[in-house]
Coordinates of C-alpha atoms and ligand atoms in Angstrom, one line a residue:
M31 CA 0.0 -0.4 -0.3
I32 CA 1.3 3.5 -0.8
L33 CA 0.3 6.4 1.5
I34 CA -0.4 9.7 -0.8
K35 CA -1.2 13.4 0.6
L36 CA -2.2 15.9 -2.2
G37 CA -0.7 18.9 -0.6
G38 CA -3.3 21.8 -0.7
S39 CA -1.1 23.7 -2.6
V40 CA -1.6 21.4 -5.7
I41 CA -5.7 20.9 -5.1
T42 CA -6.3 24.4 -4.5
D43 CA -5.3 28.0 -5.6
K44 CA -4.1 29.5 -1.9
S45 CA -4.2 32.6 -2.5
E46 CA -7.8 32.3 -3.6
Y47 CA -10.3 31.5 -0.7
R48 CA -12.5 28.3 -1.6
K49 CA -10.4 28.1 -5.2
F50 CA -10.6 24.0 -6.6
N51 CA -8.2 23.1 -9.0
K52 CA -10.3 21.3 -10.9
D53 CA -8.2 19.4 -13.8
T54 CA -5.6 18.8 -11.6
V55 CA -7.5 16.5 -8.9
S56 CA -9.0 14.9 -11.9
R57 CA -5.7 14.3 -13.6
L58 CA -4.0 13.0 -10.6
A59 CA -7.3 10.5 -10.1
D60 CA -6.0 9.2 -12.9
E61 CA -2.3 8.6 -12.5
I62 CA -3.6 7.1 -9.6
R63 CA -6.6 4.9 -11.6
R64 CA -4.0 4.3 -13.9
S65 CA -0.9 2.9 -11.7
G66 CA -3.3 -0.2 -10.5
Q67 CA -1.9 0.9 -6.9
E68 CA -3.5 0.2 -3.7
V69 CA -3.8 3.8 -2.3
I70 CA -4.3 6.2 0.7
I71 CA -5.3 9.6 0.2
V72 CA -5.1 12.5 2.4
H73 CA -5.6 16.1 1.8
G74 CA -4.7 19.4 2.6
A75 CA -7.3 22.2 3.2
G76 CA -5.4 24.5 1.4
S77 CA -7.6 27.5 0.8
F78 CA -10.4 26.0 2.2
G79 CA -9.1 25.7 5.5
H80 CA -6.0 28.5 5.3
V81 CA -7.7 31.4 4.6
V82 CA -10.3 31.7 7.9
S83 CA -8.3 30.2 10.2
K84 CA -5.6 32.4 9.6
Q85 CA -8.2 35.2 10.2
F86 CA -9.1 34.3 13.1
N87 CA -6.0 33.3 14.5
L88 CA -7.9 29.4 14.7
Q89 CA -3.9 27.9 15.3
R90 CA -4.0 29.2 18.5
G91 CA -7.2 27.2 19.9
Y92 CA -9.5 28.7 21.9
E93 CA -9.3 32.3 23.0
G94 CA -13.4 34.3 22.5
D95 CA -16.7 33.2 21.1
S96 CA -16.0 34.4 18.2
Q97 CA -14.1 32.0 16.7
I98 CA -16.4 30.0 16.9
P99 CA -18.6 30.3 14.3
A100 CA -14.8 31.0 12.2
M101 CA -14.7 27.3 13.3
A102 CA -18.0 25.9 11.6
R103 CA -16.5 28.2 8.7
V104 CA -13.9 25.8 7.8
M105 CA -15.2 22.3 8.7
C106 CA -18.1 23.7 6.2
D107 CA -14.8 24.7 3.6
T108 CA -13.5 21.4 3.9
R109 CA -16.0 19.0 4.0
E110 CA -17.1 20.5 0.8
L111 CA -13.2 19.6 -0.9
S112 CA -13.3 16.6 0.6
S113 CA -16.7 15.8 -1.4
M114 CA -14.4 17.4 -4.8
V115 CA -11.9 15.3 -4.2
I116 CA -13.9 12.4 -3.5
E117 CA -16.3 12.5 -6.8
E118 CA -12.8 13.4 -8.8
L119 CA -12.2 9.7 -7.2
L120 CA -15.9 8.1 -8.0
A121 CA -15.4 9.5 -12.1
R122 CA -12.4 6.8 -11.7
D123 CA -14.1 4.2 -9.8
I124 CA -12.4 4.3 -7.2
P125 CA -14.8 4.0 -4.3
A126 CA -13.3 6.4 -2.1
V127 CA -15.0 7.8 1.4
S128 CA -14.1 10.9 3.1
V129 CA -13.2 10.2 7.3
P130 CA -13.2 14.1 8.4
I131 CA -10.6 14.0 10.9
G132 CA -13.3 15.2 14.1
S133 CA -15.6 12.4 13.3
C134 CA -14.2 10.1 15.2
F135 CA -11.5 11.1 16.7
V136 CA -9.8 14.4 18.8
A137 CA -6.7 16.0 19.9
D138 CA -4.9 17.6 22.5
K139 CA -2.5 20.2 22.4
G140 CA -3.3 20.3 18.4
Q141 CA -2.2 15.9 18.7
L142 CA -4.5 14.3 16.8
I143 CA -5.8 11.1 19.3
I144 CA -6.8 8.1 17.9
E145 CA -8.5 5.5 20.4
N146 CA -10.4 3.6 17.8
E147 CA -8.9 2.5 14.5
E148 CA -11.9 0.3 13.7
P149 CA -14.0 2.4 11.5
L150 CA -10.6 3.0 9.5
R151 CA -9.3 -0.5 8.8
R152 CA -13.1 -2.6 8.7
L153 CA -13.5 0.8 5.7
V154 CA -10.0 -0.6 4.0
D155 CA -10.6 -4.3 4.5
L156 CA -14.3 -3.8 2.6
G157 CA -11.8 -2.1 -0.1
V158 CA -13.0 1.2 0.4
M159 CA -10.2 4.1 0.2
P160 CA -10.9 6.2 3.5
V161 CA -10.0 9.6 2.7
M162 CA -8.3 12.4 5.7
F163 CA -7.9 15.7 5.6
G164 CA -6.0 18.2 7.5
D165 CA -9.0 20.3 10.3
V166 CA -10.1 22.0 12.6
I167 CA -11.3 19.7 15.3
T168 CA -12.2 19.3 18.9
D169 CA -8.8 19.4 21.5
R170 CA -9.5 18.8 24.9
S171 CA -7.0 20.8 26.7
T172 CA -7.2 23.7 23.8
R173 CA -11.4 23.4 23.2
F174 CA -10.5 23.3 19.2
S175 CA -7.0 23.0 17.2
I176 CA -5.9 22.4 13.8
V177 CA -4.3 19.5 12.9
S178 CA -2.3 19.1 9.2
G179 CA -2.9 16.8 7.4
D180 CA 1.0 16.0 7.6
Q181 CA -0.1 15.0 10.9
V182 CA -3.0 12.1 9.1
M183 CA -0.4 11.2 7.5
E184 CA 1.8 10.4 10.4
H185 CA -1.0 7.7 11.9
L186 CA -2.2 5.9 9.0
C187 CA 1.5 5.5 8.4
R188 CA 1.9 3.7 11.4
M189 CA -1.3 2.4 11.3
F190 CA -0.9 1.0 8.0
N191 CA 2.2 0.4 7.5
P192 CA 2.9 1.4 3.7
S193 CA 5.9 0.4 1.4
K194 CA 6.1 4.1 0.2
V195 CA 4.8 7.4 0.8
I196 CA 4.3 10.0 -1.2
F197 CA 3.8 14.0 -0.9
V198 CA 2.0 16.0 -4.6
S199 CA 3.0 19.0 -4.1
D200 CA 3.3 21.9 -6.6
I201 CA 6.8 22.5 -6.7
D202 CA 9.6 20.0 -8.5
G203 CA 10.5 18.9 -4.7
L204 CA 12.9 20.4 -1.6
Y205 CA 15.2 23.1 -2.6
D206 CA 17.6 24.9 -0.3
R207 CA 15.8 27.5 -0.6
N208 CA 13.1 29.5 -1.8
P209 CA 12.2 28.6 -5.6
K210 CA 9.6 30.9 -6.3
T211 CA 11.1 34.0 -5.3
D212 CA 14.8 33.2 -5.7
K213 CA 16.9 32.5 -8.2
A214 CA 19.5 30.7 -6.5
A215 CA 17.2 27.9 -5.5
R216 CA 18.8 24.8 -6.1
M217 CA 16.8 21.7 -6.3
I218 CA 17.8 18.4 -3.6
G219 CA 17.8 15.6 -4.6
T220 CA 18.2 13.1 -1.6
V221 CA 16.8 14.7 2.0
T222 CA 18.6 12.5 5.4
K223 CA 18.0 14.1 8.8
K224 CA 22.0 15.9 8.6
K225 CA 21.2 17.8 5.1
M226 CA 17.7 18.8 6.6
D227 CA 19.4 20.7 9.4
E228 CA 21.4 22.7 7.2
I229 CA 18.5 23.9 4.7
A230 CA 16.8 27.0 5.7
M231 CA 13.7 26.9 3.8
E232 CA 10.7 29.2 4.0
S233 CA 6.9 29.2 2.4
D234 CA 6.3 31.9 -0.2
V235 CA 2.4 31.9 1.3
D236 CA 1.8 31.9 4.8
D237 CA 0.7 29.4 6.3
V238 CA -1.1 27.7 9.7
T239 CA 0.2 24.9 10.1
G240 CA 4.1 26.1 9.8
G241 CA 5.5 25.9 5.7
G242 CA 8.0 23.8 4.2
R243 CA 10.6 22.9 7.0
N244 CA 8.1 21.4 9.2
K245 CA 6.5 19.3 6.2
M246 CA 10.0 17.3 5.1
E247 CA 10.3 16.8 9.0
A248 CA 6.8 15.5 8.9
M249 CA 8.2 13.4 6.2
L250 CA 11.4 12.6 7.3
R251 CA 9.0 10.8 10.5
M252 CA 7.5 8.7 8.0
T253 CA 10.9 6.9 6.5
D254 CA 12.7 4.2 8.3
E255 CA 15.2 2.1 6.5
H256 CA 13.1 0.3 4.0
R257 CA 10.6 2.5 3.4
P258 CA 11.2 6.3 1.5
C259 CA 9.1 9.5 1.5
Y260 CA 9.1 11.4 -1.7
L261 CA 8.1 15.6 -2.8
V262 CA 6.7 15.4 -6.1
N263 CA 5.2 18.2 -8.0
G264 CA 1.7 17.0 -8.9
N265 CA 1.3 20.4 -11.3
A266 CA 3.7 18.1 -13.9
P267 CA 1.4 15.6 -15.8
N268 CA 2.2 12.0 -15.1
R269 CA 4.9 12.3 -12.7
L270 CA 3.0 10.4 -9.6
Y271 CA 2.0 7.4 -12.5
S272 CA 5.5 7.6 -12.4
L273 CA 6.6 7.3 -9.3
L274 CA 3.6 5.1 -8.7
K275 CA 4.7 2.5 -10.9
G276 CA 8.5 2.7 -9.6
E277 CA 10.4 5.1 -12.4
T278 CA 12.7 6.7 -11.6
V279 CA 11.4 11.0 -11.8
T280 CA 12.3 14.4 -10.8
C281 CA 11.6 14.6 -7.4
T282 CA 13.1 14.7 -3.3
V283 CA 13.1 11.4 -1.9
A284 CA 13.8 11.8 2.1
K285 CA 15.3 8.4 3.4
G286 CA 16.8 7.0 6.5
G287 CA 14.5 8.7 9.2
L288 CA 14.7 10.9 11.5
Q289 CA 17.8 9.9 13.9
Ligands
LIG563 C1 -4.6 22.5 6.8 O1 -4.4 21.6 7.0 C2 -6.1 22.7 7.6 C3 -6.9 23.8 8.3 C4 -5.6 25.0 7.6 C5 -7.4 24.0 8.5 P1 -2.4 21.2 6.5 O2 -2.1 22.1 6.0 O3 -2.6 19.5 5.4 O4 -3.7 22.0 4.2 P2 -2.1 22.0 3.2 O5 -1.6 21.1 2.5 O6 -0.8 22.9 3.6 O7 -3.3 23.2 2.3

């Protein structure tokens, strides 16, 4: 099984509130289906989550009642995004079901807690793909918190022990500087813990879950000596397909764990 995160930067336009990149998601769904691989998908929230979350400081947890309607708004928007992703998968005969994290799980201090894995395991046993996503969720300490799709990936990685993990983003791979604003930026083919520490990475769009460096750390945490984790550009047609088929493509591969 292969675990894939479709980043919010590729499935939405992060600079425009609630803009879904339908054509891109449709193509990526097709690439997944054509690969014939057994896959589980997590997706980010993109402009369906970050815009309102930032406006109302939802990443800080509960600070006042004025945040509550915003929390409900974000949860409505992320569900709508997820439904649109599911529609594209169903259109390719991939039986996928949206599983909002807050529907059966809770968080504590921003950390997702999955005490009952049974619903997820049963879906997978049935041959149904559970699709989870970054979202606002109730929290035992901060009353609510934002949990990123990357965190969900880590849980699913522990639960399902995938052979590879793939992050689909809007860049070719990891760079030593921001490739969108700095022409001197160079792509890094292989990331290890040592290399990671040397990289000063910035994200060019503010987001409430920490940007590129956190995502790379999360990637490394999901690797071990047998399992690589890739960052690949989903805007380049067939790159995800080739990676799923085990071919060599332009991407960054993380290896060797975080130790
Ligand atoms: C963010 O999830 C969740 C919210 C802001 C509600 P992610 O961190 O996984 O989303 P992307 O991939 O960065 O858009």
